[in-house]
């Protein structure tokens, strides 16, 4: 890869930590040298899905070798609470056990191993209560963590009854474990006057600061949270790092010693929430051409025992039910069911994938019902690109003003040879009784901005030192996605200096206050603009000085390649900085950004919640073994709209990674709870995520040539989450292969998601039975 020093932005550049990552020198929270006297904590977990806790006998825990102390809910100095929006999420269970795996006590010992061993020795005296493990049943009983949501436009009921064709049914999609490689971890260091410093692997340092302050009953100004990087977050460290930060801090405050709490994989998976599994009831009416006329949908999500982020996740699901398609007459309900399982949370896409997947399922069914090509039906339902047309406004009232669905998907259709390959697959399937191939081309439209409007703000802080080097702080966190690299590029560009002169400091609540989570794919959009604001202020001050020193107009001053020049006059950037210092010019600046033009009425579910849309399309080709249900992805062609990409190398990595992660969700990752409500898939031995060997032999990723219509940082577009939805093409290619068993069949191919080999085999057998009928 070309490390382009001359062109800091809009150019390929290696990840700022790439060398440290591959050489093992990158410092993660667990690698921070431990202070003398550091103790290690582990959590004691509930063995019951639902029970009243009468008494807990901790004598064996306390007597276990190396144990220093054990803390329960009663020992928390402040609030026993870590719910991000609704306060229904205790740090430690108090009185009632709400899921198997819920933390009940903290044990602190001389070593990590000794703490973990002791944590198993508690004796629970409980009254077992009936556990609700089924989201459909919970919703039917009115067990919801927040009130139901309802979005309505037009008259779905009338359009459904008058439609020439109608399909009704139920479907569901499974959840997904974030499976960040670095597990949850926090290292709490007590300071003087009751202050607390916490190193934590988190997407949301400010939220950790506030949760710790409340738990310790101190002010937020007494808590400092620092995160240099995460080994992945994927949404799982947006709110749910709080439990770990609070527990470590509570123990550290009580013992006045540094305490580290590092979850091992099993505990991490048993304790923390995942992507919500969704349960759908749908009723769709359409015409002969496959155009949707009316749609009524109810979505039930598994919230788990508490609300966490289930509300905004459901809102995003409702707002992405359209994916790329105009919905004239719709009625959508969303229910967040309370179950006695982990509290589900953010996961890449944040409900968007669960909403959009259903409409893609319907597009596929409509095409099969009418005997049409699924991509033809899809493009026939696309939003109208003409902004004066009614068919360009989303069901929540936002016009799709920057619609490039047609040119983008047509480009992929042509370049990836959809027609030729479809014909070749049909020919292959005719002569191949056991192995069947399939393909699918699916589009993506994804709204960019937090759907909670006030979260769309960010801060930056830029320091220029006297040697001309620059230190940058901003509110975003690095989880591997490359935000620090992009931020560094933005600052280097504004100051006309090479990237090696810029360093991005660890994210620190003491540097930038009241930050939003690095989430909703907005990290670079928000923080990039904030640091640009700071850098421009500094450049303006230096420009005035350069104009004065050179006797030329400010408009003629150029900052480029570590030199400041106008006409014949030039001066190294570092020299100009020293001159500025001697003239007592301020050499550091803050910056701020708030996304303009967005608004949202949550009661009506109407507004313009997104700043713009990101688009993409994918064509996947698979082969399925109809005797075993095994399958393989043969080829994937991905096209993604990153606007003017700040860094095409990083964006390509995000597109490929998101796609493979989405493929894992829809085809191999399966969460299973046993009849007692214990998650039995809590380690890689039983929970299968995609590996390198699952990448297709033909794997083409391209960025669509586009410029963001919205005025974003260098007109780039967000890239973190939307590519996950490109994996829909894999699921529907598998469905297409199964349909190949009986090409004349005009019904629903009954494939459930995830399409594991078992699910595929079930669908194959059902399809085979249609042959003999
Ligand atoms: N990429 C890597 N390597 N690791 C991650 O944890 N998280 C994803 C995405 N890409 C993630 C990732 C999620 S869920 C989000 S919201 C975005 O990155 C957040 O970063 P951004 O806003 O800077 O794109
Ligand atoms: N909204 C959203 C949110 O669209 N994405 C998020 O990650 C999020 N997180 C918290 C609250 N609202
Ligand atoms: Mo990403 S799910 O918004 O952290």
PDB file of N, CA, C and O in Angstrom, residues 316 318-327 352-353 356 360 382-383 392-396 398-405 408 442-448 610 612-617 640-641 717 722-723 725-726 728:
ATOM      1  N   UNK A 316     -34.569   2.338  14.804  1.00  0.00           N
ATOM      2  CA  UNK A 316     -33.779   2.193  13.581  1.00  0.00           C
ATOM      3  C   UNK A 316     -34.322   1.044  12.727  1.00  0.00           C
ATOM      4  O   UNK A 316     -34.316   1.122  11.499  1.00  0.00           O
ATOM      5  N   UNK A 318     -37.476   0.184  12.493  1.00  0.00           N
ATOM      6  CA  UNK A 318     -38.669   0.740  11.831  1.00  0.00           C
ATOM      7  C   UNK A 318     -38.249   1.640  10.666  1.00  0.00           C
ATOM      8  O   UNK A 318     -38.819   1.578   9.577  1.00  0.00           O
ATOM      9  N   UNK A 319     -37.230   2.462  10.901  1.00  0.00           N
ATOM     10  CA  UNK A 319     -36.783   3.413   9.865  1.00  0.00           C
ATOM     11  C   UNK A 319     -35.973   2.745   8.756  1.00  0.00           C
ATOM     12  O   UNK A 319     -35.604   3.412   7.797  1.00  0.00           O
ATOM     13  N   UNK A 320     -35.656   1.473   8.893  1.00  0.00           N
ATOM     14  CA  UNK A 320     -34.934   0.785   7.805  1.00  0.00           C
ATOM     15  C   UNK A 320     -35.745  -0.351   7.208  1.00  0.00           C
ATOM     16  O   UNK A 320     -35.226  -1.138   6.419  1.00  0.00           O
ATOM     17  N   UNK A 321     -37.031  -0.401   7.579  1.00  0.00           N
ATOM     18  CA  UNK A 321     -37.877  -1.451   7.003  1.00  0.00           C
ATOM     19  C   UNK A 321     -38.005  -1.263   5.494  1.00  0.00           C
ATOM     20  O   UNK A 321     -38.211  -2.213   4.749  1.00  0.00           O
ATOM     21  N   UNK A 322     -37.876  -0.025   5.035  1.00  0.00           N
ATOM     22  CA  UNK A 322     -37.964   0.252   3.591  1.00  0.00           C
ATOM     23  C   UNK A 322     -36.735  -0.223   2.822  1.00  0.00           C
ATOM     24  O   UNK A 322     -36.823  -0.453   1.622  1.00  0.00           O
ATOM     25  N   UNK A 323     -35.604  -0.343   3.483  1.00  0.00           N
ATOM     26  CA  UNK A 323     -34.299  -0.469   2.828  1.00  0.00           C
ATOM     27  C   UNK A 323     -34.235   0.460   1.615  1.00  0.00           C
ATOM     28  O   UNK A 323     -34.109   1.667   1.797  1.00  0.00           O
ATOM     29  N   UNK A 324     -34.387  -0.059   0.405  1.00  0.00           N
ATOM     30  CA  UNK A 324     -34.210   0.788  -0.786  1.00  0.00           C
ATOM     31  C   UNK A 324     -35.539   1.112  -1.458  1.00  0.00           C
ATOM     32  O   UNK A 324     -35.546   1.662  -2.555  1.00  0.00           O
ATOM     33  N   UNK A 325     -36.653   0.780  -0.820  1.00  0.00           N
ATOM     34  CA  UNK A 325     -37.931   0.733  -1.534  1.00  0.00           C
ATOM     35  C   UNK A 325     -38.968   1.703  -0.974  1.00  0.00           C
ATOM     36  O   UNK A 325     -39.093   1.885   0.239  1.00  0.00           O
ATOM     37  N   UNK A 326     -39.743   2.221  -1.903  1.00  0.00           N
ATOM     38  CA  UNK A 326     -40.812   3.146  -1.535  1.00  0.00           C
ATOM     39  C   UNK A 326     -41.994   2.364  -0.956  1.00  0.00           C
ATOM     40  O   UNK A 326     -42.486   1.422  -1.578  1.00  0.00           O
ATOM     41  N   UNK A 327     -42.451   2.787   0.216  1.00  0.00           N
ATOM     42  CA  UNK A 327     -43.598   2.138   0.862  1.00  0.00           C
ATOM     43  C   UNK A 327     -44.729   3.164   0.914  1.00  0.00           C
ATOM     44  O   UNK A 327     -44.681   4.088   1.717  1.00  0.00           O
ATOM     45  N   UNK A 352     -31.066  -1.654  12.122  1.00  0.00           N
ATOM     46  CA  UNK A 352     -31.215  -1.432  10.672  1.00  0.00           C
ATOM     47  C   UNK A 352     -31.229  -2.751   9.899  1.00  0.00           C
ATOM     48  O   UNK A 352     -32.122  -2.987   9.075  1.00  0.00           O
ATOM     49  N   UNK A 353     -30.261  -3.631  10.176  1.00  0.00           N
ATOM     50  CA  UNK A 353     -30.259  -4.904   9.451  1.00  0.00           C
ATOM     51  C   UNK A 353     -31.537  -5.706   9.675  1.00  0.00           C
ATOM     52  O   UNK A 353     -32.073  -6.310   8.740  1.00  0.00           O
ATOM     53  N   UNK A 356     -34.377  -4.008   7.552  1.00  0.00           N
ATOM     54  CA  UNK A 356     -34.212  -4.131   6.098  1.00  0.00           C
ATOM     55  C   UNK A 356     -34.282  -5.581   5.625  1.00  0.00           C
ATOM     56  O   UNK A 356     -34.723  -5.856   4.504  1.00  0.00           O
ATOM     57  N   UNK A 360     -36.373  -7.331   2.258  1.00  0.00           N
ATOM     58  CA  UNK A 360     -35.655  -8.113   1.243  1.00  0.00           C
ATOM     59  C   UNK A 360     -36.242  -9.516   1.128  1.00  0.00           C
ATOM     60  O   UNK A 360     -36.327 -10.080   0.029  1.00  0.00           O
ATOM     61  N   UNK A 382     -37.614   0.474  -6.241  1.00  0.00           N
ATOM     62  CA  UNK A 382     -36.680   1.508  -5.767  1.00  0.00           C
ATOM     63  C   UNK A 382     -37.385   2.851  -5.575  1.00  0.00           C
ATOM     64  O   UNK A 382     -38.328   3.185  -6.302  1.00  0.00           O
ATOM     65  N   UNK A 383     -36.865   3.623  -4.648  1.00  0.00           N
ATOM     66  CA  UNK A 383     -37.294   5.019  -4.534  1.00  0.00           C
ATOM     67  C   UNK A 383     -37.057   5.726  -5.854  1.00  0.00           C
ATOM     68  O   UNK A 383     -36.072   5.460  -6.548  1.00  0.00           O
ATOM     69  N   UNK A 392     -40.431   9.433  -3.573  1.00  0.00           N
ATOM     70  CA  UNK A 392     -39.056   9.612  -3.086  1.00  0.00           C
ATOM     71  C   UNK A 392     -39.040   9.876  -1.590  1.00  0.00           C
ATOM     72  O   UNK A 392     -37.979  10.032  -1.005  1.00  0.00           O
ATOM     73  N   UNK A 393     -40.206   9.882  -0.945  1.00  0.00           N
ATOM     74  CA  UNK A 393     -40.256  10.206   0.485  1.00  0.00           C
ATOM     75  C   UNK A 393     -40.412   8.928   1.313  1.00  0.00           C
ATOM     76  O   UNK A 393     -41.281   8.104   1.043  1.00  0.00           O
ATOM     77  N   UNK A 394     -39.548   8.780   2.327  1.00  0.00           N
ATOM     78  CA  UNK A 394     -39.597   7.585   3.174  1.00  0.00           C
ATOM     79  C   UNK A 394     -40.882   7.556   3.996  1.00  0.00           C
ATOM     80  O   UNK A 394     -41.558   8.582   4.154  1.00  0.00           O
ATOM     81  N   UNK A 395     -41.198   6.399   4.531  1.00  0.00           N
ATOM     82  CA  UNK A 395     -42.395   6.249   5.366  1.00  0.00           C
ATOM     83  C   UNK A 395     -42.336   7.095   6.627  1.00  0.00           C
ATOM     84  O   UNK A 395     -43.349   7.360   7.244  1.00  0.00           O
ATOM     85  N   UNK A 396     -41.123   7.556   7.013  1.00  0.00           N
ATOM     86  CA  UNK A 396     -41.028   8.431   8.183  1.00  0.00           C
ATOM     87  C   UNK A 396     -40.898   9.888   7.777  1.00  0.00           C
ATOM     88  O   UNK A 396     -40.597  10.744   8.610  1.00  0.00           O
ATOM     89  N   UNK A 398     -38.876  11.539   5.496  1.00  0.00           N
ATOM     90  CA  UNK A 398     -37.648  12.181   5.003  1.00  0.00           C
ATOM     91  C   UNK A 398     -37.487  11.915   3.509  1.00  0.00           C
ATOM     92  O   UNK A 398     -37.475  10.758   3.087  1.00  0.00           O
ATOM     93  N   UNK A 399     -37.337  12.960   2.684  1.00  0.00           N
ATOM     94  CA  UNK A 399     -37.087  12.712   1.262  1.00  0.00           C
ATOM     95  C   UNK A 399     -35.726  12.038   1.067  1.00  0.00           C
ATOM     96  O   UNK A 399     -34.769  12.375   1.757  1.00  0.00           O
ATOM     97  N   UNK A 400     -35.678  11.088   0.127  1.00  0.00           N
ATOM     98  CA  UNK A 400     -34.396  10.467  -0.212  1.00  0.00           C
ATOM     99  C   UNK A 400     -33.771  11.364  -1.282  1.00  0.00           C
ATOM    100  O   UNK A 400     -33.965  11.171  -2.477  1.00  0.00           O
ATOM    101  N   UNK A 401     -33.039  12.374  -0.823  1.00  0.00           N
ATOM    102  CA  UNK A 401     -32.612  13.453  -1.704  1.00  0.00           C
ATOM    103  C   UNK A 401     -31.375  13.098  -2.510  1.00  0.00           C
ATOM    104  O   UNK A 401     -31.090  13.722  -3.519  1.00  0.00           O
ATOM    105  N   UNK A 402     -30.638  12.100  -2.054  1.00  0.00           N
ATOM    106  CA  UNK A 402     -29.337  11.814  -2.686  1.00  0.00           C
ATOM    107  C   UNK A 402     -29.331  10.420  -3.322  1.00  0.00           C
ATOM    108  O   UNK A 402     -28.328   9.725  -3.315  1.00  0.00           O
ATOM    109  N   UNK A 403     -30.469  10.035  -3.881  1.00  0.00           N
ATOM    110  CA  UNK A 403     -30.682   8.657  -4.337  1.00  0.00           C
ATOM    111  C   UNK A 403     -29.782   8.256  -5.511  1.00  0.00           C
ATOM    112  O   UNK A 403     -29.920   8.777  -6.611  1.00  0.00           O
ATOM    113  N   UNK A 404     -28.893   7.296  -5.280  1.00  0.00           N
ATOM    114  CA  UNK A 404     -28.047   6.770  -6.360  1.00  0.00           C
ATOM    115  C   UNK A 404     -28.235   5.260  -6.495  1.00  0.00           C
ATOM    116  O   UNK A 404     -27.379   4.555  -7.023  1.00  0.00           O
ATOM    117  N   UNK A 405     -29.377   4.769  -6.006  1.00  0.00           N
ATOM    118  CA  UNK A 405     -29.627   3.325  -6.031  1.00  0.00           C
ATOM    119  C   UNK A 405     -29.528   2.750  -7.437  1.00  0.00           C
ATOM    120  O   UNK A 405     -28.948   1.687  -7.649  1.00  0.00           O
ATOM    121  N   UNK A 408     -25.882   2.935  -9.065  1.00  0.00           N
ATOM    122  CA  UNK A 408     -24.966   2.079  -8.310  1.00  0.00           C
ATOM    123  C   UNK A 408     -25.272   0.603  -8.562  1.00  0.00           C
ATOM    124  O   UNK A 408     -24.375  -0.195  -8.873  1.00  0.00           O
ATOM    125  N   UNK A 442     -28.439  -7.707  -3.993  1.00  0.00           N
ATOM    126  CA  UNK A 442     -29.282  -6.926  -3.079  1.00  0.00           C
ATOM    127  C   UNK A 442     -28.687  -5.539  -2.846  1.00  0.00           C
ATOM    128  O   UNK A 442     -27.467  -5.386  -2.771  1.00  0.00           O
ATOM    129  N   UNK A 443     -29.550  -4.528  -2.729  1.00  0.00           N
ATOM    130  CA  UNK A 443     -29.091  -3.160  -2.486  1.00  0.00           C
ATOM    131  C   UNK A 443     -29.131  -2.806  -0.996  1.00  0.00           C
ATOM    132  O   UNK A 443     -29.758  -3.511  -0.201  1.00  0.00           O
ATOM    133  N   UNK A 444     -28.477  -1.728  -0.648  1.00  0.00           N
ATOM    134  CA  UNK A 444     -28.529  -1.200   0.723  1.00  0.00           C
ATOM    135  C   UNK A 444     -28.664   0.317   0.669  1.00  0.00           C
ATOM    136  O   UNK A 444     -27.987   0.976  -0.118  1.00  0.00           O
ATOM    137  N   UNK A 445     -29.557   0.805   1.506  1.00  0.00           N
ATOM    138  CA  UNK A 445     -29.609   2.252   1.790  1.00  0.00           C
ATOM    139  C   UNK A 445     -29.610   2.360   3.301  1.00  0.00           C
ATOM    140  O   UNK A 445     -30.375   1.666   3.966  1.00  0.00           O
ATOM    141  N   UNK A 446     -28.746   3.192   3.874  1.00  0.00           N
ATOM    142  CA  UNK A 446     -28.619   3.241   5.336  1.00  0.00           C
ATOM    143  C   UNK A 446     -28.526   4.697   5.779  1.00  0.00           C
ATOM    144  O   UNK A 446     -27.707   5.461   5.271  1.00  0.00           O
ATOM    145  N   UNK A 447     -29.372   5.079   6.721  1.00  0.00           N
ATOM    146  CA  UNK A 447     -29.429   6.466   7.176  1.00  0.00           C
ATOM    147  C   UNK A 447     -28.307   6.769   8.157  1.00  0.00           C
ATOM    148  O   UNK A 447     -28.071   6.022   9.094  1.00  0.00           O
ATOM    149  N   UNK A 448     -27.618   7.909   7.929  1.00  0.00           N
ATOM    150  CA  UNK A 448     -26.473   8.255   8.764  1.00  0.00           C
ATOM    151  C   UNK A 448     -26.795   9.439   9.674  1.00  0.00           C
ATOM    152  O   UNK A 448     -27.159  10.525   9.204  1.00  0.00           O
ATOM    153  N   UNK A 610     -31.958  11.624   9.529  1.00  0.00           N
ATOM    154  CA  UNK A 610     -30.634  11.331   8.974  1.00  0.00           C
ATOM    155  C   UNK A 610     -30.074  12.507   8.191  1.00  0.00           C
ATOM    156  O   UNK A 610     -30.807  13.211   7.492  1.00  0.00           O
ATOM    157  N   UNK A 612     -27.837  12.134   5.770  1.00  0.00           N
ATOM    158  CA  UNK A 612     -27.766  11.652   4.380  1.00  0.00           C
ATOM    159  C   UNK A 612     -27.890  10.137   4.427  1.00  0.00           C
ATOM    160  O   UNK A 612     -27.973   9.537   5.510  1.00  0.00           O
ATOM    161  N   UNK A 613     -27.899   9.518   3.249  1.00  0.00           N
ATOM    162  CA  UNK A 613     -27.931   8.058   3.175  1.00  0.00           C
ATOM    163  C   UNK A 613     -26.642   7.544   2.551  1.00  0.00           C
ATOM    164  O   UNK A 613     -26.094   8.173   1.640  1.00  0.00           O
ATOM    165  N   UNK A 614     -26.167   6.404   3.036  1.00  0.00           N
ATOM    166  CA  UNK A 614     -25.062   5.696   2.388  1.00  0.00           C
ATOM    167  C   UNK A 614     -25.681   4.531   1.622  1.00  0.00           C
ATOM    168  O   UNK A 614     -26.685   3.955   2.056  1.00  0.00           O
ATOM    169  N   UNK A 615     -25.086   4.222   0.477  1.00  0.00           N
ATOM    170  CA  UNK A 615     -25.659   3.190  -0.394  1.00  0.00           C
ATOM    171  C   UNK A 615     -24.636   2.107  -0.711  1.00  0.00           C
ATOM    172  O   UNK A 615     -23.427   2.334  -0.611  1.00  0.00           O
ATOM    173  N   UNK A 616     -25.150   0.980  -1.141  1.00  0.00           N
ATOM    174  CA  UNK A 616     -24.265  -0.093  -1.586  1.00  0.00           C
ATOM    175  C   UNK A 616     -25.083  -1.158  -2.274  1.00  0.00           C
ATOM    176  O   UNK A 616     -26.328  -1.118  -2.280  1.00  0.00           O
ATOM    177  N   UNK A 617     -24.390  -2.101  -2.870  1.00  0.00           N
ATOM    178  CA  UNK A 617     -25.048  -3.270  -3.456  1.00  0.00           C
ATOM    179  C   UNK A 617     -24.044  -4.404  -3.484  1.00  0.00           C
ATOM    180  O   UNK A 617     -22.827  -4.171  -3.503  1.00  0.00           O
ATOM    181  N   UNK A 640     -19.682  -0.114  -2.822  1.00  0.00           N
ATOM    182  CA  UNK A 640     -20.124   0.707  -1.692  1.00  0.00           C
ATOM    183  C   UNK A 640     -19.858   2.184  -1.961  1.00  0.00           C
ATOM    184  O   UNK A 640     -18.827   2.564  -2.518  1.00  0.00           O
ATOM    185  N   UNK A 641     -20.780   2.990  -1.505  1.00  0.00           N
ATOM    186  CA  UNK A 641     -20.717   4.434  -1.696  1.00  0.00           C
ATOM    187  C   UNK A 641     -20.149   5.095  -0.447  1.00  0.00           C
ATOM    188  O   UNK A 641     -20.885   5.352   0.504  1.00  0.00           O
ATOM    189  N   UNK A 717     -18.465   9.746   3.143  1.00  0.00           N
ATOM    190  CA  UNK A 717     -19.627   9.135   3.787  1.00  0.00           C
ATOM    191  C   UNK A 717     -19.165   8.101   4.815  1.00  0.00           C
ATOM    192  O   UNK A 717     -18.082   7.523   4.683  1.00  0.00           O
ATOM    193  N   UNK A 722     -23.084   0.231   7.452  1.00  0.00           N
ATOM    194  CA  UNK A 722     -23.924  -0.174   6.316  1.00  0.00           C
ATOM    195  C   UNK A 722     -23.440  -1.406   5.548  1.00  0.00           C
ATOM    196  O   UNK A 722     -24.280  -2.208   5.115  1.00  0.00           O
ATOM    197  N   UNK A 723     -22.114  -1.610   5.384  1.00  0.00           N
ATOM    198  CA  UNK A 723     -21.710  -2.790   4.593  1.00  0.00           C
ATOM    199  C   UNK A 723     -22.152  -4.121   5.191  1.00  0.00           C
ATOM    200  O   UNK A 723     -22.191  -5.126   4.475  1.00  0.00           O
ATOM    201  N   UNK A 725     -25.016  -4.959   5.829  1.00  0.00           N
ATOM    202  CA  UNK A 725     -26.258  -5.335   5.150  1.00  0.00           C
ATOM    203  C   UNK A 725     -26.010  -5.902   3.743  1.00  0.00           C
ATOM    204  O   UNK A 725     -26.917  -6.470   3.135  1.00  0.00           O
ATOM    205  N   UNK A 726     -24.780  -5.731   3.240  1.00  0.00           N
ATOM    206  CA  UNK A 726     -24.463  -6.325   1.933  1.00  0.00           C
ATOM    207  C   UNK A 726     -24.546  -7.851   2.002  1.00  0.00           C
ATOM    208  O   UNK A 726     -24.702  -8.521   0.973  1.00  0.00           O
ATOM    209  N   UNK A 728     -26.881  -9.597   3.001  1.00  0.00           N
ATOM    210  CA  UNK A 728     -28.196 -10.125   2.620  1.00  0.00           C
ATOM    211  C   UNK A 728     -28.062 -10.960   1.345  1.00  0.00           C
ATOM    212  O   UNK A 728     -28.764 -11.949   1.155  1.00  0.00           O
TER     213      UNK A 728
END
